Amino acid sequence: MGPQGAGKGTQAARLAEVFGIVPISTGDIFRTNIAGETELGKLAQEYTNKGDLVPDEVTNEMVRDRLGQPDVKDGFILDGYPRNAAQVTELDQILAGLGWELDGVIELTADRAELLSRIARRAQEEGRDDDTEEAIARRLDIYAEQTAPLTSAYRERNLLVQVDGLGEIAEVTDRIVASLATQLG
Ligand code: ADP
């Protein structure tokens, strides 16, 4: 977990390499579907462009389907899911059904000024449709209102590892790996 610009996608991909597990990014799945102009993509685009969350029924079904595929059975890292309380419940149910448990939840933190400058840079480099000023503001608001509060539930379950997302990419990865070892054992 982490606000937009905190480096979730980058770190999720690196951690997947380090641990030999599969990265699953809900944002990437939506973007692939949007690019391929699938039914899911057309539906998702109405929401992603505005910076709104795609409805839970759609996102949950997509994650359930992805976690049912054979390549994830030796481990996975979710990037961008769960993002609200209903998705936390859904994820618990999906994992219970598969007989799996979460090993940990990583929260990447960064101050708002740094986040805004990173997103502005990304907007120039990648030209993502949802990196408009309005959509970014909306995503940051939704993160603060709906996603950030979820960390306390995971903290109570002794799953939460908070890591400072500021610094060089490799440095942050090392920090996450070290924190996972010291905080979760
Ligand atoms: P960011 O973290 O910068 O918002 P993501 O790539 O994680 O970027 O997500 C892009 C968009 O995809 C979100 O703004 C939202 O519309 C949609 N999305 C991604 N994950 C979810 C989710 N778990 N629930 C609902 N919508 C999602």
PDB file of C-alpha atoms and ligand atoms in Angstrom:
ATOM      1  CA  MET A   1       0.000   0.000   0.000  1.00  0.00           C
ATOM      2  CA  GLY A   2       1.049   3.577  -0.423  1.00  0.00           C
ATOM      3  CA  PRO A   3      -0.188   6.812  -1.927  1.00  0.00           C
ATOM      4  CA  GLN A   4       0.147   7.553  -5.632  1.00  0.00           C
ATOM      5  CA  GLY A   5       3.776   8.343  -6.418  1.00  0.00           C
ATOM      6  CA  ALA A   6       5.151   6.416  -3.430  1.00  0.00           C
ATOM      7  CA  GLY A   7       6.714   3.852  -5.751  1.00  0.00           C
ATOM      8  CA  LYS A   8       4.393   0.887  -5.185  1.00  0.00           C
ATOM      9  CA  GLY A   9       4.511  -0.426  -8.746  1.00  0.00           C
ATOM     10  CA  THR A  10       8.285  -0.118  -9.013  1.00  0.00           C
ATOM     11  CA  GLN A  11       8.909  -1.773  -5.673  1.00  0.00           C
ATOM     12  CA  ALA A  12       6.320  -4.515  -6.234  1.00  0.00           C
ATOM     13  CA  ALA A  13       8.098  -5.522  -9.454  1.00  0.00           C
ATOM     14  CA  ARG A  14      11.492  -5.554  -7.689  1.00  0.00           C
ATOM     15  CA  LEU A  15      10.207  -7.514  -4.705  1.00  0.00           C
ATOM     16  CA  ALA A  16       8.665 -10.056  -7.063  1.00  0.00           C
ATOM     17  CA  GLU A  17      12.172 -10.578  -8.515  1.00  0.00           C
ATOM     18  CA  VAL A  18      13.837 -10.774  -5.115  1.00  0.00           C
ATOM     19  CA  PHE A  19      11.386 -13.341  -3.757  1.00  0.00           C
ATOM     20  CA  GLY A  20      10.662 -15.176  -6.999  1.00  0.00           C
ATOM     21  CA  ILE A  21       6.951 -14.462  -6.795  1.00  0.00           C
ATOM     22  CA  VAL A  22       4.348 -13.086  -9.184  1.00  0.00           C
ATOM     23  CA  PRO A  23       3.522  -9.358  -9.145  1.00  0.00           C
ATOM     24  CA  ILE A  24      -0.180  -8.606  -9.559  1.00  0.00           C
ATOM     25  CA  SER A  25      -1.025  -4.973 -10.199  1.00  0.00           C
ATOM     26  CA  THR A  26      -4.722  -4.177 -10.510  1.00  0.00           C
ATOM     27  CA  GLY A  27      -3.825  -0.853 -12.176  1.00  0.00           C
ATOM     28  CA  ASP A  28      -1.723  -2.696 -14.794  1.00  0.00           C
ATOM     29  CA  ILE A  29      -4.487  -5.218 -15.469  1.00  0.00           C
ATOM     30  CA  PHE A  30      -6.913  -2.358 -16.038  1.00  0.00           C
ATOM     31  CA  ARG A  31      -4.422  -0.541 -18.298  1.00  0.00           C
ATOM     32  CA  THR A  32      -3.816  -3.690 -20.369  1.00  0.00           C
ATOM     33  CA  ASN A  33      -7.556  -4.125 -20.812  1.00  0.00           C
ATOM     34  CA  ILE A  34      -8.020  -0.469 -21.702  1.00  0.00           C
ATOM     35  CA  ALA A  35      -5.256  -0.689 -24.320  1.00  0.00           C
ATOM     36  CA  GLY A  36      -6.799  -3.886 -25.721  1.00  0.00           C
ATOM     37  CA  GLU A  37     -10.241  -2.256 -25.773  1.00  0.00           C
ATOM     38  CA  THR A  38     -11.845  -5.222 -24.010  1.00  0.00           C
ATOM     39  CA  GLU A  39     -15.258  -4.968 -22.323  1.00  0.00           C
ATOM     40  CA  LEU A  40     -13.505  -4.773 -18.945  1.00  0.00           C
ATOM     41  CA  GLY A  41     -11.233  -2.056 -20.324  1.00  0.00           C
ATOM     42  CA  LYS A  42     -14.107   0.030 -21.628  1.00  0.00           C
ATOM     43  CA  LEU A  43     -15.875  -0.186 -18.317  1.00  0.00           C
ATOM     44  CA  ALA A  44     -12.743   0.514 -16.245  1.00  0.00           C
ATOM     45  CA  GLN A  45     -11.691   3.496 -18.310  1.00  0.00           C
ATOM     46  CA  GLU A  46     -14.735   5.516 -17.251  1.00  0.00           C
ATOM     47  CA  TYR A  47     -13.459   5.339 -13.701  1.00  0.00           C
ATOM     48  CA  THR A  48      -9.675   5.309 -14.053  1.00  0.00           C
ATOM     49  CA  ASN A  49      -9.621   8.443 -16.205  1.00  0.00           C
ATOM     50  CA  LYS A  50     -11.386  10.380 -13.471  1.00  0.00           C
ATOM     51  CA  GLY A  51      -9.234   8.917 -10.736  1.00  0.00           C
ATOM     52  CA  ASP A  52     -12.202   7.040  -9.257  1.00  0.00           C
ATOM     53  CA  LEU A  53     -12.041   3.467  -8.049  1.00  0.00           C
ATOM     54  CA  VAL A  54     -13.429   0.901 -10.453  1.00  0.00           C
ATOM     55  CA  PRO A  55     -16.529  -0.649  -8.761  1.00  0.00           C
ATOM     56  CA  ASP A  56     -15.741  -3.378  -6.254  1.00  0.00           C
ATOM     57  CA  GLU A  57     -17.798  -6.074  -8.029  1.00  0.00           C
ATOM     58  CA  VAL A  58     -15.620  -5.673 -11.092  1.00  0.00           C
ATOM     59  CA  THR A  59     -12.268  -5.382  -9.318  1.00  0.00           C
ATOM     60  CA  ASN A  60     -12.948  -8.168  -6.833  1.00  0.00           C
ATOM     61  CA  GLU A  61     -13.977 -10.592  -9.552  1.00  0.00           C
ATOM     62  CA  MET A  62     -10.856  -9.751 -11.508  1.00  0.00           C
ATOM     63  CA  VAL A  63      -8.580 -10.360  -8.510  1.00  0.00           C
ATOM     64  CA  ARG A  64     -10.396 -13.579  -7.598  1.00  0.00           C
ATOM     65  CA  ASP A  65      -9.884 -14.828 -11.122  1.00  0.00           C
ATOM     66  CA  ARG A  66      -6.207 -13.819 -11.168  1.00  0.00           C
ATOM     67  CA  LEU A  67      -5.466 -15.514  -7.834  1.00  0.00           C
ATOM     68  CA  GLY A  68      -7.096 -18.683  -9.133  1.00  0.00           C
ATOM     69  CA  GLN A  69      -4.523 -19.030 -11.898  1.00  0.00           C
ATOM     70  CA  PRO A  70      -1.786 -21.652 -11.444  1.00  0.00           C
ATOM     71  CA  ASP A  71       1.254 -19.345 -11.648  1.00  0.00           C
ATOM     72  CA  VAL A  72       0.481 -17.659  -8.320  1.00  0.00           C
ATOM     73  CA  LYS A  73       0.370 -20.734  -6.149  1.00  0.00           C
ATOM     74  CA  ASP A  74       3.983 -20.342  -4.994  1.00  0.00           C
ATOM     75  CA  GLY A  75       3.524 -16.738  -4.008  1.00  0.00           C
ATOM     76  CA  PHE A  76       2.444 -13.322  -5.237  1.00  0.00           C
ATOM     77  CA  ILE A  77       2.585  -9.673  -4.334  1.00  0.00           C
ATOM     78  CA  LEU A  78      -0.495  -7.504  -4.808  1.00  0.00           C
ATOM     79  CA  ASP A  79       0.018  -3.914  -5.912  1.00  0.00           C
ATOM     80  CA  GLY A  80      -2.993  -1.624  -5.684  1.00  0.00           C
ATOM     81  CA  TYR A  81      -5.325  -4.066  -3.956  1.00  0.00           C
ATOM     82  CA  PRO A  82      -7.046  -3.967  -1.495  1.00  0.00           C
ATOM     83  CA  ARG A  83      -7.882  -0.275  -1.598  1.00  0.00           C
ATOM     84  CA  ASN A  84     -11.017  -0.062   0.550  1.00  0.00           C
ATOM     85  CA  ALA A  85     -12.608  -1.958   3.444  1.00  0.00           C
ATOM     86  CA  ALA A  86     -14.843  -4.080   1.203  1.00  0.00           C
ATOM     87  CA  GLN A  87     -11.798  -5.232  -0.751  1.00  0.00           C
ATOM     88  CA  VAL A  88     -10.019  -6.206   2.472  1.00  0.00           C
ATOM     89  CA  THR A  89     -12.967  -8.447   3.349  1.00  0.00           C
ATOM     90  CA  GLU A  90     -13.078  -9.869  -0.153  1.00  0.00           C
ATOM     91  CA  LEU A  91      -9.351 -10.614  -0.151  1.00  0.00           C
ATOM     92  CA  ASP A  92      -9.693 -12.421   3.171  1.00  0.00           C
ATOM     93  CA  GLN A  93     -12.461 -14.547   1.670  1.00  0.00           C
ATOM     94  CA  ILE A  94     -10.567 -15.306  -1.523  1.00  0.00           C
ATOM     95  CA  LEU A  95      -7.476 -16.359   0.439  1.00  0.00           C
ATOM     96  CA  ALA A  96      -9.503 -18.417   2.923  1.00  0.00           C
ATOM     97  CA  GLY A  97     -11.085 -20.228  -0.007  1.00  0.00           C
ATOM     98  CA  LEU A  98      -7.645 -21.060  -1.363  1.00  0.00           C
ATOM     99  CA  GLY A  99      -6.314 -22.009   2.078  1.00  0.00           C
ATOM    100  CA  TRP A 100      -3.707 -19.220   2.007  1.00  0.00           C
ATOM    101  CA  GLU A 101      -2.773 -16.404   4.367  1.00  0.00           C
ATOM    102  CA  LEU A 102      -1.106 -13.053   3.851  1.00  0.00           C
ATOM    103  CA  ASP A 103       2.532 -13.032   4.995  1.00  0.00           C
ATOM    104  CA  GLY A 104       2.699  -9.278   5.266  1.00  0.00           C
ATOM    105  CA  VAL A 105       1.406  -5.898   4.191  1.00  0.00           C
ATOM    106  CA  ILE A 106       3.906  -3.250   3.158  1.00  0.00           C
ATOM    107  CA  GLU A 107       3.019   0.410   3.463  1.00  0.00           C
ATOM    108  CA  LEU A 108       5.287   2.801   1.600  1.00  0.00           C
ATOM    109  CA  THR A 109       5.237   6.300   3.023  1.00  0.00           C
ATOM    110  CA  ALA A 110       6.352   9.599   1.456  1.00  0.00           C
ATOM    111  CA  ASP A 111       5.620  13.233   2.081  1.00  0.00           C
ATOM    112  CA  ARG A 112       3.057  14.984  -0.080  1.00  0.00           C
ATOM    113  CA  ALA A 113       5.451  17.434  -1.756  1.00  0.00           C
ATOM    114  CA  GLU A 114       7.692  14.569  -2.879  1.00  0.00           C
ATOM    115  CA  LEU A 115       4.669  12.603  -4.105  1.00  0.00           C
ATOM    116  CA  LEU A 116       3.397  15.494  -6.178  1.00  0.00           C
ATOM    117  CA  SER A 117       6.775  16.083  -7.806  1.00  0.00           C
ATOM    118  CA  ARG A 118       7.178  12.372  -8.611  1.00  0.00           C
ATOM    119  CA  ILE A 119       3.732  12.200 -10.188  1.00  0.00           C
ATOM    120  CA  ALA A 120       4.412  15.329 -12.234  1.00  0.00           C
ATOM    121  CA  ARG A 121       7.618  13.689 -13.531  1.00  0.00           C
ATOM    122  CA  ARG A 122       5.788  10.448 -14.314  1.00  0.00           C
ATOM    123  CA  ALA A 123       3.051  12.376 -16.129  1.00  0.00           C
ATOM    124  CA  GLN A 124       5.689  13.804 -18.459  1.00  0.00           C
ATOM    125  CA  GLU A 125       7.572  10.541 -18.953  1.00  0.00           C
ATOM    126  CA  GLU A 126       4.735   8.048 -19.298  1.00  0.00           C
ATOM    127  CA  GLY A 127       1.775  10.147 -20.346  1.00  0.00           C
ATOM    128  CA  ARG A 128      -0.700   8.077 -18.342  1.00  0.00           C
ATOM    129  CA  ASP A 129      -4.291   9.137 -19.053  1.00  0.00           C
ATOM    130  CA  ASP A 130      -5.072   9.346 -15.364  1.00  0.00           C
ATOM    131  CA  ASP A 131      -2.128  11.591 -14.489  1.00  0.00           C
ATOM    132  CA  THR A 132      -4.134  14.765 -15.078  1.00  0.00           C
ATOM    133  CA  GLU A 133      -4.218  17.243 -12.232  1.00  0.00           C
ATOM    134  CA  GLU A 134      -7.873  16.480 -11.362  1.00  0.00           C
ATOM    135  CA  ALA A 135      -7.456  12.697 -11.472  1.00  0.00           C
ATOM    136  CA  ILE A 136      -4.303  12.828  -9.348  1.00  0.00           C
ATOM    137  CA  ALA A 137      -6.003  14.987  -6.722  1.00  0.00           C
ATOM    138  CA  ARG A 138      -8.978  12.599  -6.708  1.00  0.00           C
ATOM    139  CA  ARG A 139      -6.745   9.529  -6.335  1.00  0.00           C
ATOM    140  CA  LEU A 140      -4.789  11.093  -3.476  1.00  0.00           C
ATOM    141  CA  ASP A 141      -8.067  12.016  -1.725  1.00  0.00           C
ATOM    142  CA  ILE A 142      -9.474   8.506  -2.140  1.00  0.00           C
ATOM    143  CA  TYR A 143      -6.201   7.073  -0.860  1.00  0.00           C
ATOM    144  CA  ALA A 144      -6.328   9.255   2.253  1.00  0.00           C
ATOM    145  CA  GLU A 145     -10.030   8.591   2.901  1.00  0.00           C
ATOM    146  CA  GLN A 146     -10.424   4.931   2.017  1.00  0.00           C
ATOM    147  CA  THR A 147      -7.055   3.216   1.707  1.00  0.00           C
ATOM    148  CA  ALA A 148      -4.775   4.734   4.363  1.00  0.00           C
ATOM    149  CA  PRO A 149      -7.181   3.764   7.211  1.00  0.00           C
ATOM    150  CA  LEU A 150      -6.868   0.096   6.202  1.00  0.00           C
ATOM    151  CA  THR A 151      -3.333  -0.054   7.522  1.00  0.00           C
ATOM    152  CA  SER A 152      -4.572   0.031  11.113  1.00  0.00           C
ATOM    153  CA  ALA A 153      -6.558  -3.177  10.579  1.00  0.00           C
ATOM    154  CA  TYR A 154      -3.449  -4.864   9.225  1.00  0.00           C
ATOM    155  CA  ARG A 155      -1.336  -3.455  12.054  1.00  0.00           C
ATOM    156  CA  GLU A 156      -3.707  -5.073  14.564  1.00  0.00           C
ATOM    157  CA  ARG A 157      -3.204  -8.353  12.745  1.00  0.00           C
ATOM    158  CA  ASN A 158       0.588  -7.917  13.107  1.00  0.00           C
ATOM    159  CA  LEU A 159       1.027  -7.891   9.357  1.00  0.00           C
ATOM    160  CA  LEU A 160       1.979  -4.286   8.727  1.00  0.00           C
ATOM    161  CA  VAL A 161       5.489  -3.188   7.782  1.00  0.00           C
ATOM    162  CA  GLN A 162       5.880   0.559   7.251  1.00  0.00           C
ATOM    163  CA  VAL A 163       8.769   1.668   5.085  1.00  0.00           C
ATOM    164  CA  ASP A 164       9.952   5.124   4.072  1.00  0.00           C
ATOM    165  CA  GLY A 165       9.623   5.346   0.286  1.00  0.00           C
ATOM    166  CA  LEU A 166      12.080   8.239  -0.073  1.00  0.00           C
ATOM    167  CA  GLY A 167      15.499   7.617  -1.577  1.00  0.00           C
ATOM    168  CA  GLU A 168      17.068   5.646  -4.405  1.00  0.00           C
ATOM    169  CA  ILE A 169      14.959   2.828  -5.835  1.00  0.00           C
ATOM    170  CA  ALA A 170      17.437   0.081  -4.854  1.00  0.00           C
ATOM    171  CA  GLU A 171      17.866   1.578  -1.400  1.00  0.00           C
ATOM    172  CA  VAL A 172      14.102   1.468  -0.797  1.00  0.00           C
ATOM    173  CA  THR A 173      13.956  -2.174  -1.969  1.00  0.00           C
ATOM    174  CA  ASP A 174      16.761  -3.085   0.470  1.00  0.00           C
ATOM    175  CA  ARG A 175      14.931  -1.249   3.219  1.00  0.00           C
ATOM    176  CA  ILE A 176      11.720  -3.191   2.520  1.00  0.00           C
ATOM    177  CA  VAL A 177      13.493  -6.552   2.452  1.00  0.00           C
ATOM    178  CA  ALA A 178      15.277  -5.746   5.721  1.00  0.00           C
ATOM    179  CA  SER A 179      12.073  -4.529   7.374  1.00  0.00           C
ATOM    180  CA  LEU A 180      10.180  -7.640   6.338  1.00  0.00           C
ATOM    181  CA  ALA A 181      12.865  -9.768   7.971  1.00  0.00           C
ATOM    182  CA  THR A 182      13.073  -7.784  11.205  1.00  0.00           C
ATOM    183  CA  GLN A 183       9.400  -6.986  11.640  1.00  0.00           C
ATOM    184  CA  LEU A 184       7.762 -10.138  10.399  1.00  0.00           C
ATOM    185  CA  GLY A 185      10.530 -12.674  10.948  1.00  0.00           C
TER     186      GLY A 185
HETATM  187  P1  ADP B   1      -2.203   4.773  -8.670  1.00  0.00           P
HETATM  188  O1  ADP B   1      -1.748   4.034  -7.440  1.00  0.00           O
HETATM  189  O2  ADP B   1      -1.190   5.788  -9.133  1.00  0.00           O
HETATM  190  O3  ADP B   1      -3.577   5.357  -8.541  1.00  0.00           O
HETATM  191  P2  ADP B   1      -2.775   2.279 -10.085  1.00  0.00           P
HETATM  192  O4  ADP B   1      -2.076   1.839 -11.311  1.00  0.00           O
HETATM  193  O5  ADP B   1      -2.620   1.475  -8.856  1.00  0.00           O
HETATM  194  O6  ADP B   1      -2.265   3.767  -9.897  1.00  0.00           O
HETATM  195  O7  ADP B   1      -4.346   2.424 -10.377  1.00  0.00           O
HETATM  196  C1  ADP B   1      -4.839   3.149 -11.479  1.00  0.00           C
HETATM  197  C2  ADP B   1      -6.371   3.173 -11.438  1.00  0.00           C
HETATM  198  O8  ADP B   1      -6.872   1.847 -11.574  1.00  0.00           O
HETATM  199  C3  ADP B   1      -6.994   3.694 -10.138  1.00  0.00           C
HETATM  200  O9  ADP B   1      -7.089   5.103 -10.106  1.00  0.00           O
HETATM  201  C4  ADP B   1      -8.372   3.018 -10.186  1.00  0.00           C
HETATM  202  O10 ADP B   1      -9.239   3.693 -11.067  1.00  0.00           O
HETATM  203  C5  ADP B   1      -8.062   1.670 -10.780  1.00  0.00           C
HETATM  204  N1  ADP B   1      -7.763   0.686  -9.707  1.00  0.00           N
HETATM  205  C6  ADP B   1      -6.567   0.107  -9.431  1.00  0.00           C
HETATM  206  N2  ADP B   1      -6.662  -0.716  -8.375  1.00  0.00           N
HETATM  207  C7  ADP B   1      -7.957  -0.661  -7.975  1.00  0.00           C
HETATM  208  C8  ADP B   1      -8.697  -1.256  -6.927  1.00  0.00           C
HETATM  209  N3  ADP B   1      -8.119  -2.105  -6.043  1.00  0.00           N
HETATM  210  N4  ADP B   1     -10.018  -0.964  -6.812  1.00  0.00           N
HETATM  211  C9  ADP B   1     -10.619  -0.142  -7.680  1.00  0.00           C
HETATM  212  N5  ADP B   1      -9.983   0.481  -8.672  1.00  0.00           N
HETATM  213  C10 ADP B   1      -8.669   0.237  -8.830  1.00  0.00           C
END
